[in-house]
Amino acid sequence: MSTIEHEKLTMAQALNRALRDAMLADDSVLMFGEDVGALGGVFRVTDGLNERFGDTRCFDTPLAESGIVGMAVGMAMNGMRPVVEMQFDAFGYPAFEQIVSHVAKMRNRTRGRVHLPMVIRVPFGGGIGGVEHHCDSSEAYYAHTPGLHVVTPATPSDAYTLLRAAIASDDPVVFMEPKKLYWSKEEVALGTDGPGIGTAVVRREGTDATLIAYGPSVPVALEAAEVAAQEGRSLQVVDLRSIVPFDDETVAAAVRSTGRAVVVAESAGFASVSSEIVARVTQRCFHSLAAPIGRVTGFDIPYPPPKLEHFQLPSVDRVLDAVDDLQWEDQ
Amino acid sequence: MTSEDVLGLLPADDPVRLIDADGTKVQGSGSERYELPSDADLLRAYERLVVARRLNDQANALVRQGRLAVYPSSHGQEACQVGAAHVLKQGDWLFPTYRDTVAAVERGVDPVDVLTLLKGDWHSGYDPYETQVAPATTPLATQLPHAVGVAHAARLRGESTVVMALTGDGGTSEGDFHEALNFAAVFKAPVVFFIQNNEYAISVPLARQSAAASLAHKGIGYGVPGQRVDGNDIAAVLAVLGDAVERARRGEGPQLIEAHTYRMQAHTNADDATRYRLDSEVASWVDRDPLTRLEKHLRSRGLMTDETHEQARAAADAVAEHVREGLNRDIEPDARELFAYVYAEQTPQLREQAAQVAEESSREVAGR
Ligand SMILES: Cc1ncc(C[n+]2csc(CCOP(=O)(O)OP(=O)(O)O)c2C)c(N)n1
C-alpha cells in the first residue's frame, strides 16, 4: 500500500474506508448482505460503497443469512473475494451450518485445492441498549470451529488494518465488530499495513498485573488500569485483536512479566474464549504465577434487557475487584 | 406479472416422457414440446447407463467386501445421473450430493477419486477445478447456495457458465433449498436445480415431505419455471434438462426440474428398506427400469446391434475393474495431512499439535 493519509475516524468509518480501499485495490472484492446497498448498512459501515462501486460490487440480498454465506462460498470458489455482513450477532445463527460445515472445512476437505477467501462481518456485543437478540457475544462459537480465523478490533486503526488483512487473507475470517465501539474515534493511518492477523498487542505497559482483553472489553481494561494507577498499582493491558490464531507468545510473555493476570470479556464465561485463555496461560506461565488467573466475564445468562445490561457487562469496579483478589503479599 | 406469466412457470400436468416403459415413442405427455435426442446421443447414453449400473453394482460389492465404508446407490436413478452430466458443456459446473457418484463420474471425475469419501481415505478425493465438479455434499441442500454463488460470479465476469445443482426430494424441505432458489431467481443466476424425486428420504415418503402439487410446482413461489420429467426415461431427461440448461445459458435465469424416479435399493447398505416400504412397491418399478426401457427402444428402431451391446459391456467391465483395483489398493494415511490443510498457513497451535503427532509416530516407529 503506497499513499498514507491520516484522518480522524470512528471505527465504523475506518471499517468503511478499509472496504473502500480494498475494493479499489482489487476488482474481485465484493460486499453484500442485508441493507448494505443504498442504506449503507444499519451501522453505516458500507456507506457510499453501492454508489461508488455499483450494484455488482456492493449489493443487497434477500433476507436469508444462510443464503448470503452460502452464496459467498460459491463466489469465493469461483474467483471472488466476498465480504458479507450479518446484520447483528444473533442473526448470524441461521448461517451457522454454512459457516461450520462449509466455510470452515472447504480447504481441508479438498486437501487445499479449494480455498475460500471470504470475510464474514459480525457486529457483536452489548452496551448499546439493544433489545433482545441484538447484543450477543458469539465469538466462542466461531473460535471453537477449526478452519476459521476470528479477529476483533478495539480501535479504529486496528479496525482498518485488520479488515484489510482479513480481506487479503486466503482463508475465511470471521470479523467481529464491537458495536459499542463503532463510534469511538481516533486518528487512523489509512493505506498502511497493520501487524496482520494473529498478533496481540500490549496496549498499556504495567508491572503489577496483566489484564487480558479483546474487542469491546479493551477500553474497560484500559480504564481500570488508569484508575489502578491513581491508586498506586501498575496494570498492563493486552489486547488480543486475534482470537484465532491466538498469540500465545505475546500473551504469555506479558503475564510472565507481571506474574498476575485477569481476563476481561463480555461473553458468558462458561466454555468461552476467556476460559480458553485461562487454560492456555496457566499452562504456559504456571511457574511465574503468584495467584490463580482471575476472570471478569458476563454471567451465564441470556443477554439481559437494556435496563439490566449494566449488571452483565464487565465494569471497571469488577475488574479492580478481581485484581484485588490476586493474592497480593501485602494483604 | 400477469396470471398468464405465472401459469407459464408451472410444470406440465404429467411428467414429460418421450419413451414409454415398453420402449415405444410416446405421443402426448409433453412429447410435443421436446424433441427426442439424436440417435448418437441415445446410443452414447445407453453405453453410459450400462456403465452406471455396473458402477453401482461394483460399489455395492465393495461395501460387502469391506472396501467401502458405505455406498448410497443410484440404482434405478441412472438416467437422471447420466442425463444431468451429459447436458453440460465444458466449463459448466456440477454440484453433486452423496448419491451422485455416477453424475460426477459422467462429468469426468475418476470413480476411484469420487469414492475416496466413501472409502474413508479423505473427505474428497478430486480437484474440483479440474472437472468443475464440486465436492459431493452431505449436509442436505447446503450445496445449492454455493451453486448460486458460482453461477453469479461467472455471470458478473460475463462468462456463459451454467451450474447444475442436484438435490433429492427430502432436500427440498431444507431452508437452503428455498434460499438458493430465491437468491438464484432474484439474481437471475444461471442455475438448473435438478431434484431427483426417488420417493423417499431414507424412510420418509414424499407425502410427509411436501404437500405441494409437485416439487416442480415450488418454482412458482420464487418466479422460477418448473418442469417435471419421467426420471427413468433418459430421452426425456436429456431433452428437458438440455432445454433448461439452454434457457439458463440464454440468460433466462434459474430453472427447476423434478425427475420422478425411484430408489430401487435401500438408502445405503446400513439401511433396512423393508421397515418402511413394501416389496410389491419396489417390484412395480422394475418394469420402468431406465436401462431396459432404452434398450427396448433402440432395438425396436434397429439401432441396437450386438456390437453396441458388447461395446457397452466392455466399457462397464473396464470401469468395474478400475474401481476394484483402485479401491483394493491400500493407501497408508499420513497423519501430517491432518494439519496440512486447515489453513493456508499453519497457526502456531496447529504447528505444536502436528509436532506432537510427528513425535508420537517417530516413537512408534522406533519402538517397533
Ligand atoms: C442437514 C441434514 N440433515 C439430515 C441428514 C441425514 N440424511 C442423510 S440422507 C437423508 C435423506 C435425504 O433424502 P433425499 O434428499 O430425498 O435424498 P436421497 O437420499 O433420497 O437421494 C438424511 C435425512 C443430512 N445428511 N443432512
XYZ file of C-alpha atoms and ligand atoms in Angstrom:
725
model
C 0.000 0.000 0.000
C 1.522 3.285 -1.077
C -0.048 6.595 -0.070
C -0.583 7.082 3.619
C -3.155 9.585 4.836
C -4.030 10.404 8.401
C -7.605 11.077 9.304
C -9.635 11.160 12.482
C -12.271 8.458 12.065
C -14.795 6.484 14.050
C -14.410 2.724 13.988
C -17.407 2.467 11.650
C -15.768 4.970 9.289
C -12.438 3.177 9.494
C -14.137 -0.084 8.520
C -15.840 1.716 5.672
C -12.508 3.063 4.431
C -10.968 -0.397 4.654
C -13.751 -1.800 2.498
C -13.476 1.049 0.032
C -9.707 0.811 -0.257
C -9.841 -2.970 -0.659
C -12.495 -2.675 -3.362
C -10.433 -0.056 -5.160
C -7.351 -2.234 -4.993
C -8.976 -5.455 -6.176
C -11.976 -5.877 -8.502
C -12.769 -9.286 -7.105
C -13.647 -7.849 -3.676
C -17.429 -7.700 -3.290
C -19.620 -6.610 -0.405
C -23.133 -7.944 0.115
C -25.756 -8.594 2.750
C -28.913 -7.054 4.170
C -29.379 -3.286 3.732
C -25.733 -2.787 2.813
C -26.588 -1.125 -0.513
C -28.445 2.200 -0.675
C -28.765 2.428 3.104
C -25.102 1.710 3.754
C -25.791 -0.840 6.470
C -27.649 -0.302 9.735
C -24.357 0.883 11.266
C -23.339 2.707 8.050
C -20.226 0.589 7.657
C -20.924 0.175 3.932
C -21.951 3.795 3.446
C -21.389 5.020 -0.098
C -19.994 1.759 -1.458
C -23.012 0.957 -3.580
C -22.953 4.457 -5.036
C -19.269 4.317 -5.762
C -18.866 0.729 -6.977
C -22.322 -0.047 -8.347
C -24.741 -2.887 -7.873
C -22.411 -5.630 -8.969
C -19.797 -4.830 -6.307
C -21.906 -3.829 -3.289
C -25.446 -5.107 -3.179
C -28.432 -6.031 -1.077
C -29.551 -9.630 -0.944
C -32.803 -11.270 0.064
C -33.155 -11.685 3.810
C -31.539 -15.038 4.385
C -28.246 -15.398 6.199
C -27.597 -18.990 5.177
C -28.175 -17.961 1.579
C -25.831 -14.991 1.967
C -22.984 -17.046 3.391
C -23.701 -19.986 1.077
C -23.638 -17.739 -1.967
C -20.384 -16.216 -0.728
C -18.916 -19.729 -0.556
C -19.751 -20.276 -4.211
C -18.423 -16.884 -5.227
C -15.204 -17.460 -3.300
C -14.904 -20.846 -5.034
C -15.221 -19.044 -8.328
C -12.615 -16.317 -8.143
C -14.198 -13.647 -5.952
C -13.274 -12.278 -2.525
C -16.678 -11.717 -0.961
C -17.235 -9.776 2.237
C -20.657 -10.380 3.774
C -22.382 -8.676 6.649
C -24.502 -10.402 9.252
C -26.703 -7.539 10.417
C -26.369 -8.431 14.099
C -24.600 -11.167 16.067
C -27.720 -13.226 16.759
C -28.791 -13.027 13.116
C -25.685 -14.860 12.070
C -27.085 -18.050 13.572
C -29.161 -19.015 10.515
C -25.842 -19.130 8.662
C -24.202 -21.332 11.261
C -24.479 -24.542 9.250
C -22.876 -22.925 6.214
C -20.111 -21.460 8.346
C -19.330 -24.635 10.274
C -19.916 -27.244 7.585
C -18.548 -25.419 4.559
C -16.763 -22.133 5.193
C -14.544 -23.662 7.852
C -13.971 -27.002 6.157
C -13.650 -26.397 2.433
C -9.865 -26.095 2.331
C -9.377 -29.153 4.488
C -11.912 -31.420 2.795
C -10.484 -30.659 -0.622
C -6.887 -31.060 0.547
C -6.149 -27.423 -0.111
C -7.493 -27.439 -3.658
C -10.393 -25.125 -2.903
C -9.888 -22.256 -0.523
C -12.363 -19.608 0.471
C -11.029 -16.069 0.652
C -14.086 -14.574 2.326
C -14.894 -12.356 5.282
C -17.986 -12.618 7.451
C -18.503 -9.359 9.296
C -20.413 -9.722 12.559
C -21.357 -6.691 14.670
C -21.334 -8.142 18.187
C -21.655 -7.490 21.885
C -23.785 -5.274 24.075
C -23.569 -1.907 25.746
C -25.723 -0.073 23.212
C -29.106 -0.534 24.862
C -30.099 -3.040 22.236
C -33.171 -5.199 22.649
C -33.212 -8.982 22.716
C -31.143 -10.769 20.010
C -29.051 -7.677 19.243
C -26.309 -7.959 21.867
C -24.890 -11.473 21.767
C -21.229 -12.265 22.129
C -20.985 -15.088 19.619
C -17.205 -15.265 19.218
C -16.771 -18.567 21.047
C -18.959 -20.430 18.538
C -16.655 -19.388 15.725
C -13.425 -19.676 17.695
C -14.350 -23.257 18.539
C -14.588 -24.146 14.856
C -11.273 -25.205 13.284
C -10.696 -23.624 9.892
C -11.894 -20.119 10.738
C -9.855 -17.107 11.697
C -11.597 -14.959 14.273
C -10.473 -11.384 14.858
C -11.875 -8.374 16.666
C -10.511 -4.826 16.684
C -10.693 -2.500 19.671
C -9.524 0.699 17.967
C -10.337 2.424 14.671
C -6.748 1.926 13.480
C -6.904 -1.804 14.126
C -10.345 -1.910 12.542
C -8.819 -0.546 9.360
C -5.706 -2.689 9.178
C -7.352 -5.882 10.435
C -10.173 -5.654 7.918
C -7.688 -5.057 5.114
C -5.742 -8.110 6.313
C -8.933 -10.176 6.580
C -9.930 -9.331 3.009
C -6.412 -10.116 1.796
C -6.397 -13.449 3.638
C -6.800 -16.613 1.568
C -8.681 -18.180 4.468
C -12.135 -17.296 5.753
C -12.155 -14.716 8.521
C -14.984 -14.068 10.951
C -14.589 -10.386 11.639
C -16.239 -9.473 14.934
C -17.033 -5.757 15.213
C -17.672 -4.470 18.736
C -20.880 -2.493 18.264
C -20.351 -0.268 21.233
C -17.027 0.914 19.820
C -18.399 1.800 16.365
C -18.483 5.472 17.381
C -15.123 5.570 19.170
C -12.736 7.990 17.401
C -9.052 8.014 16.670
C -6.567 9.274 14.130
C -6.122 6.458 11.630
C -3.216 5.999 9.239
C -5.009 4.930 6.065
C -3.217 2.876 3.480
C -0.904 1.216 5.972
C -0.353 -2.452 6.502
C -1.050 -3.435 10.057
C 0.585 -6.161 12.058
C -1.688 -8.729 10.401
C -3.903 -11.449 11.785
C -2.588 -13.393 14.762
C -0.774 -10.751 16.758
C -1.805 -9.374 20.124
C -0.577 -6.020 21.337
C 0.377 -4.605 24.720
C -1.871 -1.528 24.919
C -0.505 -0.257 28.209
C 2.668 -1.146 29.991
C 2.453 -2.164 33.627
C 4.373 -4.190 36.164
C 1.989 -5.491 38.838
C -0.607 -7.493 36.904
C -1.789 -8.090 33.341
C -5.316 -7.504 32.089
C -6.089 -9.601 29.006
C -8.991 -8.306 26.929
C -10.330 -8.185 23.390
C -12.820 -6.159 21.373
C -15.377 -4.319 23.490
C -13.606 -5.106 26.765
C -10.330 -3.414 25.888
C -11.478 0.123 26.812
C -12.839 -1.241 30.112
C -9.457 -2.798 30.883
C -7.655 0.414 29.950
C -9.906 2.464 32.160
C -9.391 0.054 35.038
C -5.632 0.369 34.561
C -5.948 4.141 34.667
C -7.885 4.061 37.944
C -5.485 1.488 39.423
C -2.530 3.717 38.549
C -4.068 6.502 40.609
C -4.287 4.033 43.457
C -0.634 3.078 43.056
C -0.998 -0.212 41.167
C 0.576 -0.629 37.750
C -1.561 -2.731 35.403
C -0.501 -3.913 31.983
C -3.194 -4.318 29.302
C -3.009 -6.816 26.466
C -5.429 -6.523 23.542
C -5.713 -9.886 21.766
C -7.035 -8.496 18.441
C -6.927 -12.002 17.057
C -8.718 -14.812 18.880
C -7.783 -17.380 16.231
C -4.880 -17.702 15.703
C -4.079 -16.968 19.324
C -0.876 -15.078 20.055
C 0.402 -17.295 22.874
C 3.819 -15.708 22.712
C 2.805 -12.112 23.403
C 0.205 -13.051 26.000
C 2.447 -15.463 27.905
C 5.394 -13.062 27.849
C 3.177 -10.326 29.245
C 1.821 -12.485 32.054
C 5.278 -13.788 32.962
C 6.495 -10.220 33.275
C 3.896 -9.397 35.941
C 3.097 -12.795 37.474
C -0.590 -11.988 37.844
C -3.454 -11.817 35.349
C -7.164 -11.140 34.937
C -9.076 -11.935 31.763
C -11.834 -9.487 30.881
C -14.532 -10.487 28.394
C -18.168 -9.616 27.867
C -19.470 -13.011 26.833
C -20.782 -15.591 29.288
C -17.799 -17.167 30.998
C -18.686 -20.843 30.808
C -16.900 -22.729 27.989
C -15.801 -19.438 26.496
C -12.831 -17.691 24.916
C -11.983 -16.435 28.410
C -11.835 -19.979 29.782
C -9.521 -20.931 26.932
C -7.242 -18.008 27.727
C -7.041 -19.009 31.399
C -6.200 -22.593 30.479
C -3.509 -21.664 27.965
C -1.877 -19.015 30.104
C -1.899 -21.165 33.219
C -0.166 -23.966 31.377
C 2.487 -21.711 29.914
C 3.085 -19.399 32.877
C 2.388 -21.603 35.904
C 5.781 -21.104 37.482
C 5.614 -17.343 37.050
C 2.156 -17.002 38.560
C 1.725 -15.626 42.058
C -2.025 -16.240 42.014
C -4.655 -18.113 40.016
C -5.711 -16.145 36.958
C -8.876 -14.143 37.574
C -11.778 -13.640 35.228
C -14.354 -10.932 34.785
C -16.959 -12.063 32.293
C -20.645 -11.872 31.590
C -22.809 -14.134 33.738
C -24.041 -17.424 32.306
C -27.418 -15.974 31.419
C -29.134 -14.907 28.198
C -28.180 -11.312 27.487
C -30.345 -9.030 29.649
C -32.774 -6.334 28.527
C -31.347 -2.794 28.203
C -32.304 -1.665 31.697
C -30.385 -4.523 33.253
C -27.451 -4.854 30.886
C -25.039 -2.961 33.142
C -25.196 -5.930 35.528
C -23.898 -8.174 32.753
C -21.103 -6.058 31.341
C -17.629 -6.165 32.886
C -17.196 -2.898 34.759
C -14.101 -1.070 35.942
C -15.072 -1.865 39.540
C -15.383 -5.569 38.864
C -12.051 -5.603 37.108
C -10.411 -3.792 40.040
C -12.051 -6.204 42.494
C -10.694 -9.127 40.514
C -7.240 -7.561 40.578
C -7.557 -7.108 44.350
C -8.181 -10.842 44.649
C -4.835 -11.791 43.096
C -3.223 -12.755 46.463
C -1.017 -9.733 46.984
C 1.741 -10.216 49.570
C 0.764 -7.064 51.410
C -2.752 -8.335 52.103
C -46.546 -10.311 -13.903
C -49.899 -11.359 -15.363
C -51.513 -14.578 -14.255
C -50.661 -15.928 -17.667
C -46.977 -15.324 -16.949
C -47.403 -17.027 -13.615
C -49.096 -20.022 -15.220
C -46.178 -20.176 -17.617
C -43.971 -21.040 -14.667
C -45.954 -24.171 -13.924
C -44.743 -27.618 -14.909
C -46.666 -29.942 -17.200
C -49.543 -31.841 -15.574
C -47.718 -35.102 -16.115
C -44.002 -35.674 -16.116
C -42.589 -35.291 -19.603
C -41.974 -38.683 -21.169
C -40.592 -39.396 -24.627
C -40.128 -43.170 -24.442
C -42.643 -45.459 -22.766
C -41.750 -48.298 -20.429
C -42.207 -50.733 -23.329
C -39.754 -48.776 -25.442
C -42.207 -47.119 -27.793
C -42.066 -43.462 -28.626
C -44.670 -41.534 -26.661
C -47.410 -39.391 -28.184
C -48.502 -36.707 -25.716
C -47.068 -36.359 -22.185
C -45.324 -33.183 -23.221
C -43.540 -35.035 -26.014
C -44.707 -32.399 -28.496
C -42.689 -29.743 -26.637
C -39.443 -31.681 -26.585
C -37.530 -33.462 -29.278
C -36.228 -36.970 -28.978
C -32.423 -36.792 -28.657
C -30.390 -37.830 -31.685
C -29.619 -41.497 -32.320
C -25.979 -40.836 -31.474
C -26.906 -39.237 -28.150
C -29.193 -42.130 -27.292
C -26.561 -44.702 -28.160
C -23.985 -42.880 -26.086
C -26.491 -42.650 -23.227
C -27.115 -46.365 -23.470
C -23.467 -47.201 -23.043
C -23.161 -44.829 -20.108
C -26.279 -46.263 -18.454
C -24.759 -49.702 -18.636
C -21.548 -48.365 -17.143
C -23.501 -46.517 -14.441
C -25.431 -49.611 -13.424
C -22.220 -51.584 -13.215
C -20.552 -48.889 -11.175
C -23.431 -49.008 -8.687
C -23.260 -52.801 -8.515
C -19.488 -52.788 -8.146
C -19.579 -50.219 -5.367
C -22.186 -52.255 -3.507
C -19.975 -55.318 -3.819
C -17.035 -53.371 -2.443
C -19.110 -52.385 0.569
C -19.841 -56.061 1.247
C -16.126 -56.765 0.974
C -15.349 -54.014 3.449
C -13.512 -51.836 0.945
C -16.042 -49.006 1.130
C -17.487 -47.760 4.403
C -20.866 -47.016 2.866
C -22.465 -46.532 -0.555
C -25.638 -44.594 -1.315
C -26.540 -46.246 -4.598
C -28.297 -44.572 -7.515
C -29.531 -47.935 -8.820
C -32.742 -47.104 -10.686
C -31.821 -43.422 -10.957
C -29.078 -43.821 -13.539
C -30.948 -41.925 -16.243
C -31.004 -38.853 -14.001
C -27.331 -39.242 -13.175
C -26.204 -39.652 -16.752
C -28.603 -37.004 -18.071
C -27.549 -34.354 -15.561
C -23.924 -34.693 -16.636
C -24.420 -35.098 -20.365
C -26.347 -31.858 -20.902
C -23.445 -29.776 -19.581
C -20.687 -28.213 -21.627
C -17.072 -27.755 -20.763
C -16.747 -25.035 -18.140
C -20.182 -25.714 -16.662
C -20.310 -26.764 -13.024
C -21.969 -29.724 -11.321
C -22.883 -29.737 -7.619
C -23.481 -33.353 -6.558
C -24.705 -34.936 -3.321
C -23.536 -38.167 -1.706
C -25.869 -40.132 -4.032
C -24.469 -38.657 -7.219
C -21.288 -40.671 -7.687
C -22.343 -41.594 -11.199
C -23.104 -37.998 -12.215
C -19.646 -36.912 -11.050
C -18.071 -39.783 -12.991
C -20.040 -38.821 -16.088
C -18.539 -35.328 -15.782
C -15.100 -36.871 -15.967
C -14.030 -37.443 -12.382
C -12.176 -40.710 -11.825
C -14.625 -43.020 -9.989
C -11.877 -44.084 -7.596
C -11.416 -40.439 -6.616
C -15.162 -39.926 -6.194
C -15.254 -42.926 -3.858
C -12.393 -41.617 -1.711
C -15.013 -40.076 0.593
C -16.906 -43.333 0.984
C -13.744 -45.361 1.323
C -12.672 -43.217 4.244
C -9.295 -42.073 2.961
C -10.234 -38.409 2.855
C -13.361 -36.231 2.664
C -12.994 -35.542 -1.020
C -10.658 -37.168 -3.474
C -10.541 -34.931 -6.525
C -9.642 -31.446 -7.612
C -12.976 -29.674 -8.230
C -11.327 -27.228 -10.629
C -10.177 -29.988 -12.986
C -13.685 -31.066 -13.911
C -15.822 -28.267 -12.452
C -17.423 -30.791 -10.128
C -17.853 -29.524 -6.575
C -17.055 -31.893 -3.692
C -20.036 -34.178 -3.008
C -22.057 -32.651 -0.195
C -23.708 -34.484 2.678
C -25.485 -31.758 4.708
C -28.699 -31.658 2.697
C -29.292 -28.756 0.295
C -26.299 -26.786 1.607
C -24.573 -27.069 -1.765
C -27.408 -25.236 -3.503
C -26.479 -21.702 -2.351
C -22.882 -22.474 -3.405
C -24.146 -23.293 -6.883
C -25.852 -19.902 -6.983
C -22.629 -18.191 -5.914
C -20.552 -19.939 -8.560
C -23.129 -19.046 -11.211
C -23.430 -15.433 -10.094
C -19.645 -14.947 -10.004
C -19.404 -16.328 -13.540
C -22.195 -14.067 -14.710
C -20.543 -10.979 -13.193
C -17.476 -11.783 -15.293
C -19.601 -12.246 -18.399
C -18.911 -15.977 -18.678
C -21.569 -18.288 -20.101
C -21.268 -20.918 -17.359
C -24.340 -22.895 -16.322
C -24.457 -24.664 -12.972
C -26.313 -27.936 -12.445
C -27.294 -28.263 -8.776
C -28.534 -31.646 -7.603
C -30.759 -32.461 -4.659
C -33.063 -35.234 -3.506
C -36.754 -34.839 -2.704
C -36.021 -34.678 1.021
C -33.509 -31.907 0.440
C -36.277 -29.666 -0.908
C -37.650 -29.270 2.619
C -34.440 -27.693 3.881
C -34.173 -23.943 4.228
C -31.169 -23.790 1.923
C -33.272 -25.148 -0.956
C -35.658 -22.252 -0.512
C -32.913 -19.692 -0.025
C -30.963 -20.900 -3.038
C -33.981 -20.777 -5.363
C -34.932 -17.357 -4.103
C -31.400 -15.989 -4.470
C -30.970 -17.538 -7.896
C -34.241 -16.003 -9.070
C -33.505 -12.540 -7.668
C -30.011 -12.516 -9.197
C -31.108 -14.355 -12.368
C -28.306 -16.811 -11.783
C -27.880 -19.491 -14.468
C -28.567 -22.497 -12.251
C -30.563 -25.592 -13.108
C -31.894 -27.061 -9.876
C -32.443 -30.742 -10.509
C -34.457 -32.732 -8.000
C -34.255 -36.487 -8.169
C -37.520 -37.376 -6.523
C -36.942 -41.017 -5.674
C -39.997 -41.110 -3.372
C -38.100 -41.489 -0.118
C -35.777 -39.559 2.148
C -34.265 -42.531 3.952
C -37.572 -43.869 5.316
C -39.809 -40.830 4.962
C -42.117 -40.877 1.937
C -42.729 -37.845 -0.247
C -46.194 -37.235 1.235
C -44.541 -36.452 4.563
C -42.064 -34.168 2.870
C -44.312 -31.863 0.945
C -47.961 -31.060 0.328
C -47.141 -29.170 -2.872
C -48.838 -30.239 -6.111
C -45.394 -31.413 -7.171
C -41.885 -30.420 -6.213
C -41.529 -28.662 -9.559
C -44.543 -26.509 -8.646
C -42.437 -24.967 -5.902
C -40.713 -22.847 -8.520
C -43.749 -20.622 -8.886
C -43.233 -19.181 -5.416
C -39.863 -17.848 -6.485
C -40.661 -16.892 -10.050
C -38.691 -19.871 -11.325
C -40.117 -22.004 -14.140
C -40.643 -25.609 -13.120
C -40.832 -28.782 -15.176
C -41.394 -32.433 -14.379
C -39.838 -35.299 -16.201
C -40.001 -39.067 -16.118
C -36.653 -39.702 -14.454
C -36.444 -43.246 -15.785
C -36.637 -42.095 -19.381
C -33.179 -40.934 -20.400
C -34.527 -39.411 -23.615
C -36.897 -37.159 -21.657
C -34.277 -36.321 -19.034
C -31.800 -35.282 -21.731
C -34.421 -33.243 -23.561
C -35.861 -31.455 -20.517
C -32.529 -30.799 -18.788
C -30.931 -29.810 -22.076
C -33.684 -27.274 -22.627
C -33.312 -25.948 -19.066
C -29.553 -25.563 -19.476
C -30.049 -23.690 -22.737
C -32.577 -21.336 -21.153
C -30.244 -20.642 -18.264
C -27.383 -20.026 -20.681
C -29.532 -17.647 -22.713
C -29.992 -15.511 -19.623
C -33.475 -16.654 -18.656
C -32.340 -17.329 -15.109
C -32.720 -20.405 -12.938
C -34.849 -23.422 -13.817
C -36.322 -26.071 -11.536
C -36.648 -29.621 -12.813
C -38.133 -32.528 -10.906
C -37.443 -36.045 -12.092
C -39.835 -38.783 -10.989
C -37.758 -41.820 -10.279
C -37.304 -44.477 -7.636
C -34.554 -45.632 -5.332
C -34.529 -49.350 -6.065
C -32.235 -50.215 -3.182
C -32.059 -49.233 0.456
C -30.881 -45.701 1.320
C -27.427 -47.136 1.949
C -26.138 -50.563 2.884
C -26.744 -49.574 6.524
C -30.476 -49.112 5.931
C -33.307 -51.684 6.052
C -35.875 -50.602 3.494
C -38.296 -53.399 4.390
C -39.209 -51.442 7.518
C -40.901 -48.676 5.556
C -41.903 -49.908 2.100
C -43.437 -52.979 0.531
C -41.599 -55.303 -1.809
C -44.562 -55.044 -4.152
C -43.981 -51.303 -4.475
C -40.339 -51.850 -5.371
C -41.365 -54.574 -7.827
C -43.779 -52.218 -9.562
C -40.819 -50.071 -10.620
C -38.843 -52.926 -12.178
C -40.796 -52.572 -15.422
C -39.885 -48.903 -15.605
C -36.156 -49.542 -15.418
C -34.214 -46.877 -17.338
C -31.791 -49.349 -18.939
C -34.226 -51.899 -20.273
C -36.516 -49.126 -21.498
C -33.823 -47.545 -23.635
C -32.596 -50.921 -24.811
C -36.110 -51.885 -25.969
C -36.461 -48.582 -27.730
C -33.147 -48.859 -29.526
C -33.900 -52.447 -30.532
C -37.356 -51.568 -31.831
C -35.758 -48.961 -34.075
C -32.973 -51.290 -35.173
C -30.368 -49.006 -33.651
C -29.077 -51.571 -31.237
C -26.602 -54.037 -32.641
C -24.749 -56.808 -30.883
C -21.731 -54.629 -31.263
C -23.328 -51.752 -29.328
C -24.232 -54.198 -26.631
C -20.751 -55.673 -26.498
C -19.089 -52.305 -26.514
C -21.182 -51.123 -23.567
C -20.388 -54.266 -21.651
C -16.691 -53.882 -22.298
C -16.782 -50.258 -21.094
C -18.597 -51.364 -17.930
C -16.106 -54.158 -17.330
C -13.232 -51.722 -17.660
C -14.746 -49.256 -15.180
C -15.560 -52.010 -12.701
C -12.038 -53.342 -12.891
C -10.546 -49.874 -12.499
C -12.704 -49.283 -9.423
C -11.857 -52.675 -7.906
C -8.199 -52.152 -8.496
C -8.270 -48.597 -7.115
C -10.236 -49.462 -4.011
C -8.293 -52.568 -3.217
C -5.121 -50.544 -3.159
C -4.367 -49.525 0.399
C -3.216 -46.010 0.989
C -1.127 -45.520 4.088
C -2.697 -42.494 5.720
C -0.244 -39.771 6.576
C -1.068 -38.096 9.875
C 0.727 -34.938 8.815
C -2.113 -34.344 6.382
C -4.448 -33.818 9.331
C -2.814 -30.478 9.988
C -1.749 -29.529 6.487
C -4.939 -28.088 5.017
C -6.810 -26.464 7.863
C -5.382 -23.042 6.981
C -3.167 -21.683 4.226
C -0.530 -21.197 6.877
C -0.476 -23.344 9.987
C -1.327 -21.500 13.171
C 1.236 -21.761 15.993
C -1.244 -24.021 17.786
C -1.501 -26.430 14.836
C 2.275 -26.449 14.447
C 2.540 -27.599 18.059
C -0.115 -30.273 17.596
C 1.412 -31.518 14.345
C 4.782 -31.759 16.062
C 3.204 -33.804 18.831
C 1.743 -36.301 16.363
C 5.020 -36.454 14.444
C 6.855 -37.139 17.658
C 4.363 -39.861 18.635
C 4.748 -41.513 15.240
C 8.527 -41.458 15.362
C 8.382 -43.038 18.813
C 6.060 -45.719 17.413
C 8.428 -46.403 14.532
C 11.408 -46.598 16.895
C 9.510 -48.877 19.281
C 8.556 -51.379 16.613
C -28.966 -31.344 7.068
C -29.050 -32.829 7.054
N -29.980 -33.447 7.833
C -30.032 -34.791 7.863
C -29.170 -35.562 7.143
C -29.206 -37.090 7.226
N -29.683 -37.638 5.930
C -28.823 -38.069 5.004
S -29.573 -38.502 3.596
C -31.093 -38.169 4.210
C -32.298 -38.324 3.332
C -32.232 -37.410 2.153
O -33.247 -37.695 1.254
P -33.340 -37.074 -0.183
O -32.993 -35.625 -0.154
O -34.643 -37.415 -0.735
O -32.158 -37.753 -0.999
P -31.888 -39.305 -1.296
O -31.051 -39.825 -0.161
O -33.185 -39.990 -1.429
O -31.108 -39.291 -2.543
C -30.998 -37.728 5.530
C -32.133 -37.386 6.398
C -28.233 -34.876 6.344
N -27.354 -35.531 5.578
N -28.204 -33.528 6.316
